[in-house]
PDB file of C-alpha atoms and ligand atoms in Angstrom:
ATOM      1  CA  MET A  25      45.730  18.543 -36.955  1.00 89.00           C
ATOM      2  CA  ALA A  26      44.744  17.479 -33.464  1.00 95.00           C
ATOM      3  CA  ARG A  27      47.083  15.380 -31.373  1.00 96.00           C
ATOM      4  CA  ILE A  28      45.074  12.630 -29.759  1.00 98.00           C
ATOM      5  CA  PHE A  29      46.019  11.071 -26.427  1.00 98.00           C
ATOM      6  CA  CYS A  30      44.472   8.342 -24.333  1.00 98.00           C
ATOM      7  CA  VAL A  31      44.872   8.475 -20.604  1.00 98.00           C
ATOM      8  CA  ALA A  32      44.947   4.780 -19.787  1.00 96.00           C
ATOM      9  CA  ASN A  33      45.832   2.319 -17.072  1.00 93.00           C
ATOM     10  CA  GLN A  34      43.621  -0.682 -16.486  1.00 88.00           C
ATOM     11  CA  LYS A  35      43.775  -0.189 -12.743  1.00 89.00           C
ATOM     12  CA  GLY A  36      40.968   1.814 -11.183  1.00 91.00           C
ATOM     13  CA  GLY A  37      41.605   4.760  -8.899  1.00 94.00           C
ATOM     14  CA  VAL A  38      45.097   5.545 -10.190  1.00 95.00           C
ATOM     15  CA  GLY A  39      44.260   9.077 -11.288  1.00 97.00           C
ATOM     16  CA  LYS A  40      43.219   8.712 -14.947  1.00 98.00           C
ATOM     17  CA  THR A  41      40.189  10.965 -14.734  1.00 98.00           C
ATOM     18  CA  THR A  42      41.958  13.529 -12.564  1.00 98.00           C
ATOM     19  CA  THR A  43      44.791  13.608 -15.098  1.00 98.00           C
ATOM     20  CA  THR A  44      42.453  13.905 -18.095  1.00 98.00           C
ATOM     21  CA  VAL A  45      40.348  16.811 -16.823  1.00 98.00           C
ATOM     22  CA  ASN A  46      43.252  18.725 -15.297  1.00 98.00           C
ATOM     23  CA  LEU A  47      45.482  18.297 -18.330  1.00 98.00           C
ATOM     24  CA  ALA A  48      42.552  19.444 -20.498  1.00 98.00           C
ATOM     25  CA  ALA A  49      42.068  22.515 -18.305  1.00 98.00           C
ATOM     26  CA  GLY A  50      45.830  23.158 -18.144  1.00 98.00           C
ATOM     27  CA  LEU A  51      46.160  22.974 -21.933  1.00 98.00           C
ATOM     28  CA  ALA A  52      43.161  25.267 -22.371  1.00 98.00           C
ATOM     29  CA  LYS A  53      44.740  27.696 -19.920  1.00 97.00           C
ATOM     30  CA  ILE A  54      47.880  27.962 -22.061  1.00 97.00           C
ATOM     31  CA  GLY A  55      45.835  28.642 -25.177  1.00 97.00           C
ATOM     32  CA  GLN A  56      45.320  25.193 -26.659  1.00 97.00           C
ATOM     33  CA  ARG A  57      42.009  24.137 -28.200  1.00 98.00           C
ATOM     34  CA  VAL A  58      40.934  20.965 -26.414  1.00 98.00           C
ATOM     35  CA  LEU A  59      38.248  18.287 -26.755  1.00 98.00           C
ATOM     36  CA  MET A  60      37.903  15.899 -23.813  1.00 98.00           C
ATOM     37  CA  VAL A  61      36.305  12.542 -24.629  1.00 98.00           C
ATOM     38  CA  ASP A  62      34.892  10.497 -21.761  1.00 98.00           C
ATOM     39  CA  LEU A  63      35.089   6.784 -22.593  1.00 98.00           C
ATOM     40  CA  ASP A  64      34.200   5.570 -19.109  1.00 97.00           C
ATOM     41  CA  PRO A  65      30.523   4.675 -18.421  1.00 97.00           C
ATOM     42  CA  GLN A  66      31.009   6.090 -14.924  1.00 97.00           C
ATOM     43  CA  GLY A  67      31.023   9.530 -16.541  1.00 98.00           C
ATOM     44  CA  ASN A  68      33.363  10.998 -13.924  1.00 98.00           C
ATOM     45  CA  ALA A  69      35.325  13.074 -16.426  1.00 98.00           C
ATOM     46  CA  THR A  70      32.021  14.445 -17.769  1.00 98.00           C
ATOM     47  CA  MET A  71      30.796  15.459 -14.294  1.00 98.00           C
ATOM     48  CA  GLY A  72      34.282  16.668 -13.346  1.00 98.00           C
ATOM     49  CA  SER A  73      34.093  19.056 -16.298  1.00 98.00           C
ATOM     50  CA  GLY A  74      30.851  20.572 -15.065  1.00 97.00           C
ATOM     51  CA  VAL A  75      28.603  18.665 -17.479  1.00 98.00           C
ATOM     52  CA  GLU A  76      25.597  16.907 -15.923  1.00 97.00           C
ATOM     53  CA  LYS A  77      25.813  13.412 -17.420  1.00 97.00           C
ATOM     54  CA  ARG A  78      22.164  12.506 -16.777  1.00 97.00           C
ATOM     55  CA  LYS A  79      20.937  15.499 -18.738  1.00 96.00           C
ATOM     56  CA  LEU A  80      22.997  14.811 -21.853  1.00 97.00           C
ATOM     57  CA  GLU A  81      20.828  13.988 -24.855  1.00 96.00           C
ATOM     58  CA  LEU A  82      23.707  12.717 -26.939  1.00 98.00           C
ATOM     59  CA  THR A  83      26.928  11.155 -25.720  1.00 98.00           C
ATOM     60  CA  VAL A  84      29.954   9.250 -26.981  1.00 98.00           C
ATOM     61  CA  TYR A  85      27.658   6.198 -26.955  1.00 98.00           C
ATOM     62  CA  ASP A  86      25.602   7.646 -29.821  1.00 98.00           C
ATOM     63  CA  VAL A  87      28.824   8.492 -31.641  1.00 98.00           C
ATOM     64  CA  LEU A  88      30.144   4.916 -31.302  1.00 97.00           C
ATOM     65  CA  LEU A  89      26.840   3.513 -32.575  1.00 96.00           C
ATOM     66  CA  GLU A  90      26.834   6.079 -35.391  1.00 95.00           C
ATOM     67  CA  SER A  91      23.511   7.605 -34.427  1.00 96.00           C
ATOM     68  CA  ALA A  92      25.173  11.011 -33.866  1.00 98.00           C
ATOM     69  CA  THR A  93      28.263  12.876 -35.050  1.00 98.00           C
ATOM     70  CA  VAL A  94      30.848  14.474 -32.759  1.00 98.00           C
ATOM     71  CA  PRO A  95      29.666  18.009 -33.645  1.00 98.00           C
ATOM     72  CA  GLU A  96      26.130  16.982 -32.650  1.00 98.00           C
ATOM     73  CA  ALA A  97      27.088  15.271 -29.407  1.00 98.00           C
ATOM     74  CA  ARG A  98      29.801  17.521 -27.974  1.00 98.00           C
ATOM     75  CA  VAL A  99      29.091  20.323 -25.545  1.00 98.00           C
ATOM     76  CA  THR A 100      31.251  23.226 -24.425  1.00 98.00           C
ATOM     77  CA  SER A 101      32.224  23.526 -20.786  1.00 97.00           C
ATOM     78  CA  LYS A 102      32.475  27.288 -20.450  1.00 95.00           C
ATOM     79  CA  ALA A 103      33.864  27.148 -16.924  1.00 95.00           C
ATOM     80  CA  CYS A 104      36.631  24.747 -17.958  1.00 97.00           C
ATOM     81  CA  GLY A 105      37.503  26.224 -21.352  1.00 98.00           C
ATOM     82  CA  TYR A 106      37.271  23.015 -23.365  1.00 98.00           C
ATOM     83  CA  ASP A 107      34.731  20.906 -25.213  1.00 98.00           C
ATOM     84  CA  VAL A 108      33.344  17.665 -23.820  1.00 98.00           C
ATOM     85  CA  LEU A 109      32.121  14.546 -25.573  1.00 98.00           C
ATOM     86  CA  GLY A 110      30.398  13.111 -22.531  1.00 98.00           C
ATOM     87  CA  ALA A 111      29.464   9.688 -21.250  1.00 98.00           C
ATOM     88  CA  ASN A 112      26.937   8.142 -18.884  1.00 97.00           C
ATOM     89  CA  ARG A 113      25.691   4.688 -17.886  1.00 96.00           C
ATOM     90  CA  GLU A 114      24.343   4.096 -21.372  1.00 96.00           C
ATOM     91  CA  LEU A 115      27.913   3.621 -22.578  1.00 97.00           C
ATOM     92  CA  ALA A 116      28.177   0.364 -20.618  1.00 95.00           C
ATOM     93  CA  GLY A 117      25.863  -1.189 -23.221  1.00 94.00           C
ATOM     94  CA  ALA A 118      28.094  -0.204 -26.140  1.00 93.00           C
ATOM     95  CA  GLU A 119      30.510  -2.986 -25.314  1.00 87.00           C
ATOM     96  CA  ILE A 120      27.856  -5.600 -26.169  1.00 90.00           C
ATOM     97  CA  GLU A 121      26.180  -3.647 -28.930  1.00 93.00           C
ATOM     98  CA  LEU A 122      29.463  -3.279 -30.787  1.00 91.00           C
ATOM     99  CA  VAL A 123      30.057  -7.040 -30.857  1.00 87.00           C
ATOM    100  CA  GLY A 124      29.640  -8.201 -34.408  1.00 88.00           C
ATOM    101  CA  VAL A 125      29.355  -4.781 -36.017  1.00 89.00           C
ATOM    102  CA  GLU A 126      31.793  -3.735 -38.716  1.00 88.00           C
ATOM    103  CA  ARG A 127      34.824  -1.569 -37.972  1.00 90.00           C
ATOM    104  CA  ARG A 128      33.970  -1.722 -34.306  1.00 93.00           C
ATOM    105  CA  GLU A 129      37.472  -0.789 -33.100  1.00 94.00           C
ATOM    106  CA  THR A 130      37.750   2.264 -35.330  1.00 95.00           C
ATOM    107  CA  ARG A 131      34.352   3.877 -34.742  1.00 96.00           C
ATOM    108  CA  LEU A 132      35.759   6.637 -32.546  1.00 97.00           C
ATOM    109  CA  LYS A 133      38.692   7.261 -34.873  1.00 97.00           C
ATOM    110  CA  GLU A 134      36.398   7.803 -37.839  1.00 97.00           C
ATOM    111  CA  ALA A 135      34.079  10.014 -35.832  1.00 98.00           C
ATOM    112  CA  LEU A 136      36.901  12.221 -34.514  1.00 98.00           C
ATOM    113  CA  ALA A 137      38.347  12.734 -37.999  1.00 97.00           C
ATOM    114  CA  VAL A 138      35.457  15.141 -38.659  1.00 97.00           C
ATOM    115  CA  VAL A 139      36.654  17.599 -35.983  1.00 98.00           C
ATOM    116  CA  ASP A 140      40.389  17.056 -36.392  1.00 97.00           C
ATOM    117  CA  GLY A 141      41.063  20.602 -37.595  1.00 97.00           C
ATOM    118  CA  GLU A 142      39.161  22.224 -34.755  1.00 98.00           C
ATOM    119  CA  TYR A 143      41.426  21.163 -31.891  1.00 98.00           C
ATOM    120  CA  ASP A 144      45.074  21.136 -30.887  1.00 97.00           C
ATOM    121  CA  PHE A 145      44.550  18.295 -28.414  1.00 98.00           C
ATOM    122  CA  ILE A 146      41.956  15.578 -28.009  1.00 98.00           C
ATOM    123  CA  LEU A 147      42.219  13.791 -24.645  1.00 98.00           C
ATOM    124  CA  ILE A 148      40.429  10.520 -24.015  1.00 98.00           C
ATOM    125  CA  ASP A 149      39.652   9.308 -20.496  1.00 98.00           C
ATOM    126  CA  CYS A 150      39.660   5.491 -20.650  1.00 97.00           C
ATOM    127  CA  PRO A 151      37.786   3.075 -18.385  1.00 96.00           C
ATOM    128  CA  PRO A 152      39.764   0.832 -15.985  1.00 93.00           C
ATOM    129  CA  SER A 153      39.862  -2.152 -18.348  1.00 88.00           C
ATOM    130  CA  LEU A 154      41.335  -3.225 -21.643  1.00 85.00           C
ATOM    131  CA  SER A 155      37.878  -3.452 -23.221  1.00 90.00           C
ATOM    132  CA  MET A 156      36.407  -2.581 -26.623  1.00 92.00           C
ATOM    133  CA  LEU A 157      35.974   0.970 -25.350  1.00 95.00           C
ATOM    134  CA  THR A 158      39.659   1.299 -24.453  1.00 95.00           C
ATOM    135  CA  LEU A 159      40.521  -0.332 -27.778  1.00 94.00           C
ATOM    136  CA  ASN A 160      38.531   2.365 -29.578  1.00 96.00           C
ATOM    137  CA  GLY A 161      40.554   4.956 -27.706  1.00 97.00           C
ATOM    138  CA  LEU A 162      43.871   3.279 -28.505  1.00 97.00           C
ATOM    139  CA  CYS A 163      42.979   2.947 -32.196  1.00 96.00           C
ATOM    140  CA  CYS A 164      42.582   6.670 -32.694  1.00 95.00           C
ATOM    141  CA  ALA A 165      45.396   7.916 -30.456  1.00 97.00           C
ATOM    142  CA  HIS A 166      48.875   9.087 -31.318  1.00 95.00           C
ATOM    143  CA  GLY A 167      49.983   8.295 -27.834  1.00 96.00           C
ATOM    144  CA  VAL A 168      49.096   7.003 -24.409  1.00 97.00           C
ATOM    145  CA  ILE A 169      49.636   8.877 -21.166  1.00 98.00           C
ATOM    146  CA  VAL A 170      49.892   6.433 -18.262  1.00 96.00           C
ATOM    147  CA  PRO A 171      49.257   7.877 -14.802  1.00 97.00           C
ATOM    148  CA  MET A 172      50.952   5.823 -12.091  1.00 95.00           C
ATOM    149  CA  GLN A 173      51.158   5.874  -8.350  1.00 94.00           C
ATOM    150  CA  CYS A 174      54.638   5.129  -7.113  1.00 93.00           C
ATOM    151  CA  GLU A 175      53.644   2.063  -5.154  1.00 89.00           C
ATOM    152  CA  TYR A 176      55.019  -1.415  -4.874  1.00 80.00           C
ATOM    153  CA  PHE A 177      52.623  -3.041  -7.369  1.00 78.00           C
ATOM    154  CA  ALA A 178      52.589  -0.149  -9.816  1.00 77.00           C
ATOM    155  CA  LEU A 179      54.770  -1.900 -12.372  1.00 79.00           C
ATOM    156  CA  GLU A 180      52.824  -5.164 -12.310  1.00 78.00           C
ATOM    157  CA  GLY A 181      49.750  -3.965 -14.165  1.00 76.00           C
ATOM    158  CA  LEU A 182      51.886  -2.098 -16.631  1.00 85.00           C
ATOM    159  CA  THR A 183      52.940  -5.291 -18.424  1.00 86.00           C
ATOM    160  CA  ASP A 184      49.389  -5.978 -19.665  1.00 86.00           C
ATOM    161  CA  LEU A 185      48.930  -2.414 -20.817  1.00 89.00           C
ATOM    162  CA  VAL A 186      52.289  -2.398 -22.621  1.00 91.00           C
ATOM    163  CA  ASN A 187      51.397  -5.685 -24.356  1.00 92.00           C
ATOM    164  CA  THR A 188      48.001  -4.367 -25.444  1.00 91.00           C
ATOM    165  CA  ILE A 189      49.623  -1.216 -26.787  1.00 94.00           C
ATOM    166  CA  LYS A 190      52.163  -3.344 -28.706  1.00 95.00           C
ATOM    167  CA  GLN A 191      49.351  -5.404 -30.255  1.00 94.00           C
ATOM    168  CA  VAL A 192      47.336  -2.352 -31.245  1.00 94.00           C
ATOM    169  CA  HIS A 193      50.503  -0.817 -32.658  1.00 95.00           C
ATOM    170  CA  ALA A 194      51.224  -3.931 -34.727  1.00 95.00           C
ATOM    171  CA  ASN A 195      47.700  -4.588 -35.997  1.00 94.00           C
ATOM    172  CA  LEU A 196      45.545  -1.498 -35.890  1.00 94.00           C
ATOM    173  CA  ASN A 197      47.410   1.759 -35.294  1.00 96.00           C
ATOM    174  CA  LYS A 198      51.021   2.275 -36.373  1.00 96.00           C
ATOM    175  CA  ASP A 199      51.102   5.723 -34.755  1.00 92.00           C
ATOM    176  CA  LEU A 200      50.483   4.443 -31.253  1.00 96.00           C
ATOM    177  CA  GLN A 201      53.189   4.774 -28.620  1.00 93.00           C
ATOM    178  CA  ILE A 202      53.455   5.419 -24.920  1.00 94.00           C
ATOM    179  CA  ILE A 203      54.127   9.135 -24.761  1.00 95.00           C
ATOM    180  CA  GLY A 204      54.933   8.991 -21.135  1.00 96.00           C
ATOM    181  CA  LEU A 205      54.410   7.785 -17.612  1.00 96.00           C
ATOM    182  CA  LEU A 206      53.083  10.410 -15.238  1.00 98.00           C
ATOM    183  CA  ARG A 207      53.821  10.031 -11.541  1.00 97.00           C
ATOM    184  CA  VAL A 208      50.664  11.043  -9.664  1.00 98.00           C
ATOM    185  CA  MET A 209      49.502  11.326  -6.043  1.00 97.00           C
ATOM    186  CA  PHE A 210      53.154  11.582  -5.153  1.00 97.00           C
ATOM    187  CA  ASP A 211      54.211  12.042  -1.546  1.00 96.00           C
ATOM    188  CA  PRO A 212      57.955  12.746  -1.303  1.00 90.00           C
ATOM    189  CA  ARG A 213      57.935  12.017   2.440  1.00 94.00           C
ATOM    190  CA  ILE A 214      57.315   8.358   1.744  1.00 94.00           C
ATOM    191  CA  THR A 215      60.628   6.621   1.103  1.00 94.00           C
ATOM    192  CA  LEU A 216      59.032   3.790  -0.872  1.00 93.00           C
ATOM    193  CA  GLN A 217      57.500   6.278  -3.299  1.00 94.00           C
ATOM    194  CA  GLN A 218      60.900   7.845  -3.887  1.00 94.00           C
ATOM    195  CA  GLN A 219      62.395   4.409  -4.510  1.00 93.00           C
ATOM    196  CA  VAL A 220      59.673   3.375  -6.971  1.00 92.00           C
ATOM    197  CA  SER A 221      60.000   6.735  -8.692  1.00 94.00           C
ATOM    198  CA  GLU A 222      63.734   6.101  -9.179  1.00 93.00           C
ATOM    199  CA  GLN A 223      63.012   2.575 -10.466  1.00 90.00           C
ATOM    200  CA  LEU A 224      60.591   4.000 -13.001  1.00 91.00           C
ATOM    201  CA  LYS A 225      63.232   6.390 -14.269  1.00 93.00           C
ATOM    202  CA  THR A 226      65.807   3.596 -14.495  1.00 91.00           C
ATOM    203  CA  HIS A 227      63.413   1.345 -16.447  1.00 88.00           C
ATOM    204  CA  PHE A 228      61.685   3.870 -18.657  1.00 91.00           C
ATOM    205  CA  GLY A 229      64.173   6.754 -18.866  1.00 94.00           C
ATOM    206  CA  GLU A 230      62.889   9.571 -21.076  1.00 92.00           C
ATOM    207  CA  LYS A 231      59.379   8.114 -21.070  1.00 94.00           C
ATOM    208  CA  VAL A 232      58.883   9.301 -17.500  1.00 96.00           C
ATOM    209  CA  PHE A 233      57.540  12.850 -17.518  1.00 98.00           C
ATOM    210  CA  ASP A 234      59.604  15.392 -15.577  1.00 97.00           C
ATOM    211  CA  THR A 235      56.481  16.802 -13.956  1.00 98.00           C
ATOM    212  CA  VAL A 236      55.360  15.017 -10.810  1.00 98.00           C
ATOM    213  CA  ILE A 237      51.771  15.472  -9.581  1.00 98.00           C
ATOM    214  CA  PRO A 238      51.713  15.688  -5.777  1.00 98.00           C
ATOM    215  CA  ARG A 239      49.012  14.239  -3.575  1.00 98.00           C
ATOM    216  CA  ASN A 240      46.865  17.304  -3.032  1.00 98.00           C
ATOM    217  CA  VAL A 241      43.489  17.464  -1.364  1.00 98.00           C
ATOM    218  CA  ARG A 242      42.275  20.320  -3.594  1.00 98.00           C
ATOM    219  CA  LEU A 243      42.507  18.007  -6.626  1.00 98.00           C
ATOM    220  CA  ALA A 244      40.311  15.490  -4.806  1.00 98.00           C
ATOM    221  CA  GLU A 245      37.783  18.137  -3.696  1.00 98.00           C
ATOM    222  CA  ALA A 246      37.380  19.781  -7.091  1.00 98.00           C
ATOM    223  CA  PRO A 247      35.133  17.125  -8.754  1.00 97.00           C
ATOM    224  CA  SER A 248      32.364  17.695  -6.210  1.00 97.00           C
ATOM    225  CA  TYR A 249      32.205  21.265  -7.532  1.00 97.00           C
ATOM    226  CA  GLY A 250      32.111  20.010 -11.128  1.00 97.00           C
ATOM    227  CA  LEU A 251      35.505  21.518 -11.866  1.00 98.00           C
ATOM    228  CA  PRO A 252      39.054  20.344 -12.524  1.00 98.00           C
ATOM    229  CA  GLY A 253      41.455  21.364  -9.729  1.00 98.00           C
ATOM    230  CA  VAL A 254      43.226  23.648 -12.211  1.00 98.00           C
ATOM    231  CA  ILE A 255      40.086  25.833 -12.328  1.00 98.00           C
ATOM    232  CA  PHE A 256      38.775  25.178  -8.807  1.00 98.00           C
ATOM    233  CA  ASP A 257      41.935  26.309  -7.009  1.00 98.00           C
ATOM    234  CA  PRO A 258      44.570  27.537  -9.456  1.00 98.00           C
ATOM    235  CA  ALA A 259      46.977  28.430  -6.637  1.00 98.00           C
ATOM    236  CA  SER A 260      47.048  24.920  -5.192  1.00 98.00           C
ATOM    237  CA  LYS A 261      50.160  22.772  -5.611  1.00 98.00           C
ATOM    238  CA  GLY A 262      48.181  20.176  -7.559  1.00 98.00           C
ATOM    239  CA  ALA A 263      46.782  22.727 -10.014  1.00 98.00           C
ATOM    240  CA  GLN A 264      50.198  24.263 -10.582  1.00 98.00           C
ATOM    241  CA  ALA A 265      51.677  20.832 -11.257  1.00 98.00           C
ATOM    242  CA  PHE A 266      49.039  20.117 -13.909  1.00 98.00           C
ATOM    243  CA  VAL A 267      49.648  23.443 -15.647  1.00 98.00           C
ATOM    244  CA  SER A 268      53.379  22.576 -15.708  1.00 98.00           C
ATOM    245  CA  PHE A 269      52.454  19.187 -17.110  1.00 98.00           C
ATOM    246  CA  ALA A 270      50.428  20.855 -19.879  1.00 98.00           C
ATOM    247  CA  SER A 271      53.500  22.917 -20.841  1.00 98.00           C
ATOM    248  CA  GLU A 272      55.669  19.803 -20.753  1.00 98.00           C
ATOM    249  CA  MET A 273      53.206  18.022 -23.086  1.00 97.00           C
ATOM    250  CA  VAL A 274      53.265  20.899 -25.574  1.00 96.00           C
ATOM    251  CA  ALA A 275      57.086  20.983 -25.498  1.00 95.00           C
ATOM    252  CA  ARG A 276      57.303  17.205 -25.876  1.00 92.00           C
ATOM    253  CA  MET A 277      54.987  17.333 -28.897  1.00 90.00           C
ATOM    254  CA  GLN A 278      57.051  20.051 -30.514  1.00 89.00           C
ATOM    255  CA  ARG A 279      60.220  17.983 -30.003  1.00 87.00           C
ATOM    256  CA  LEU A 280      58.583  14.851 -31.434  1.00 83.00           C
ATOM    257  CA  GLU A 281      57.252  16.701 -34.458  1.00 83.00           C
ATOM    258  CA  ALA A 282      60.611  18.301 -35.147  1.00 87.00           C
ATOM    259  CA  ALA A 283      62.165  14.818 -35.043  1.00 83.00           C
ATOM    260  CA  THR A 284      59.658  13.194 -37.456  1.00 74.00           C
ATOM    261  CA  PRO A 285      59.660  14.483 -41.029  1.00 68.00           C
ATOM    262  CA  ALA A 286      56.266  15.506 -42.414  1.00 63.00           C
ATOM    263  CA  PRO A 287      54.590  12.786 -44.531  1.00 60.00           C
TER     264      PRO A 287
HETATM  265  P1  ADP B  13      40.742   6.751 -12.058  1.00 89.53           P
HETATM  266  O1  ADP B  13      40.098   7.608 -13.102  1.00 89.53           O
HETATM  267  O2  ADP B  13      42.021   6.123 -12.524  1.00 89.53           O
HETATM  268  O3  ADP B  13      39.792   5.748 -11.484  1.00 89.53           O
HETATM  269  P2  ADP B  13      40.624   9.121 -10.375  1.00 89.53           P
HETATM  270  O4  ADP B  13      41.232  10.213 -11.178  1.00 89.53           O
HETATM  271  O5  ADP B  13      39.139   9.075 -10.312  1.00 89.53           O
HETATM  272  O6  ADP B  13      41.180   7.711 -10.854  1.00 89.53           O
HETATM  273  O7  ADP B  13      41.256   9.217  -8.917  1.00 89.53           O
HETATM  274  C1  ADP B  13      40.896   8.334  -7.875  1.00 89.53           C
HETATM  275  C2  ADP B  13      40.698   9.126  -6.586  1.00 89.53           C
HETATM  276  O8  ADP B  13      41.912   9.746  -6.191  1.00 89.53           O
HETATM  277  C3  ADP B  13      39.688  10.251  -6.745  1.00 89.53           C
HETATM  278  O9  ADP B  13      38.945  10.348  -5.564  1.00 89.53           O
HETATM  279  C4  ADP B  13      40.538  11.488  -6.945  1.00 89.53           C
HETATM  280  O10 ADP B  13      39.907  12.660  -6.501  1.00 89.53           O
HETATM  281  C5  ADP B  13      41.762  11.157  -6.102  1.00 89.53           C
HETATM  282  N1  ADP B  13      42.991  11.781  -6.627  1.00 89.53           N
HETATM  283  C6  ADP B  13      43.488  11.686  -7.873  1.00 89.53           C
HETATM  284  N2  ADP B  13      44.636  12.344  -7.999  1.00 89.53           N
HETATM  285  C7  ADP B  13      44.888  12.909  -6.783  1.00 89.53           C
HETATM  286  C8  ADP B  13      45.952  13.713  -6.250  1.00 89.53           C
HETATM  287  N3  ADP B  13      46.997  14.090  -7.008  1.00 89.53           N
HETATM  288  N4  ADP B  13      45.876  14.076  -4.949  1.00 89.53           N
HETATM  289  C9  ADP B  13      44.828  13.698  -4.181  1.00 89.53           C
HETATM  290  N5  ADP B  13      43.819  12.945  -4.607  1.00 89.53           N
HETATM  291  C10 ADP B  13      43.837  12.540  -5.890  1.00 89.53           C
HETATM  292 MG1   MG B  14      38.227   7.392 -14.017  1.00 89.53          MG
END
């Protein structure tokens, strides 16, 4: 059974897409079977996985509108080692087209059930909003990974996300929980970042991942080559951090599964 995670934070530019594609590549590198789902109409995770979004005939949009299945719409990124259910501008229309249709929040969940046995991890890159698209992601996920920059306002936006997750947990998806907060773009030379990092640990304890992703220019350069940093420059500090994060995720899952009895 695949473990499904949303990478979410309603702020833009906090590192969601970078986290999604590099975690996908890191997991693939340590032998996990991965599907990456791009739920952002910007299609950055699609392009960042070496898939040309404008040339895609079928995308997650067709899956949400039930005009294609996941096996029909997914493509394999050979260079990255994982499968991609891509997105492009067309997805922006789904928000409106889903209004009024039945089971609109659970479309993705139902569609992913078909490929559940084929993957160890399904990672969903969410758009920077708490929209119907993000809701579809949250409805099918076992957990949410929240990338955060250790800046002064980092905690502010978190309240809305935590409340949304609580509501989805209560009404639509009993499995949903925050798996962890990931500190990204971290610069240890900046005192404020160290302070916010400590605050995060005080507030959220175990929920803060041990791995810290440093600010690293190679991670920022990689998308223009259509690759995650983990593949583009495996020796870089950023790539190494994401591979460590992949191992931490696998270990965390094993601990969680050992703690919850099988149904
Ligand atoms: P989001 O998906 O939340 O909008 P992105 O992952 O696209 O955020 O990241 C925003 C910008 O920051 C991008 O230009 C990306 O390349 C850059 N970036 C992300 N993580 C890092 C990092 N660890 N070091 C340097 N640049 C980063
Ligand atoms: Mg993004």
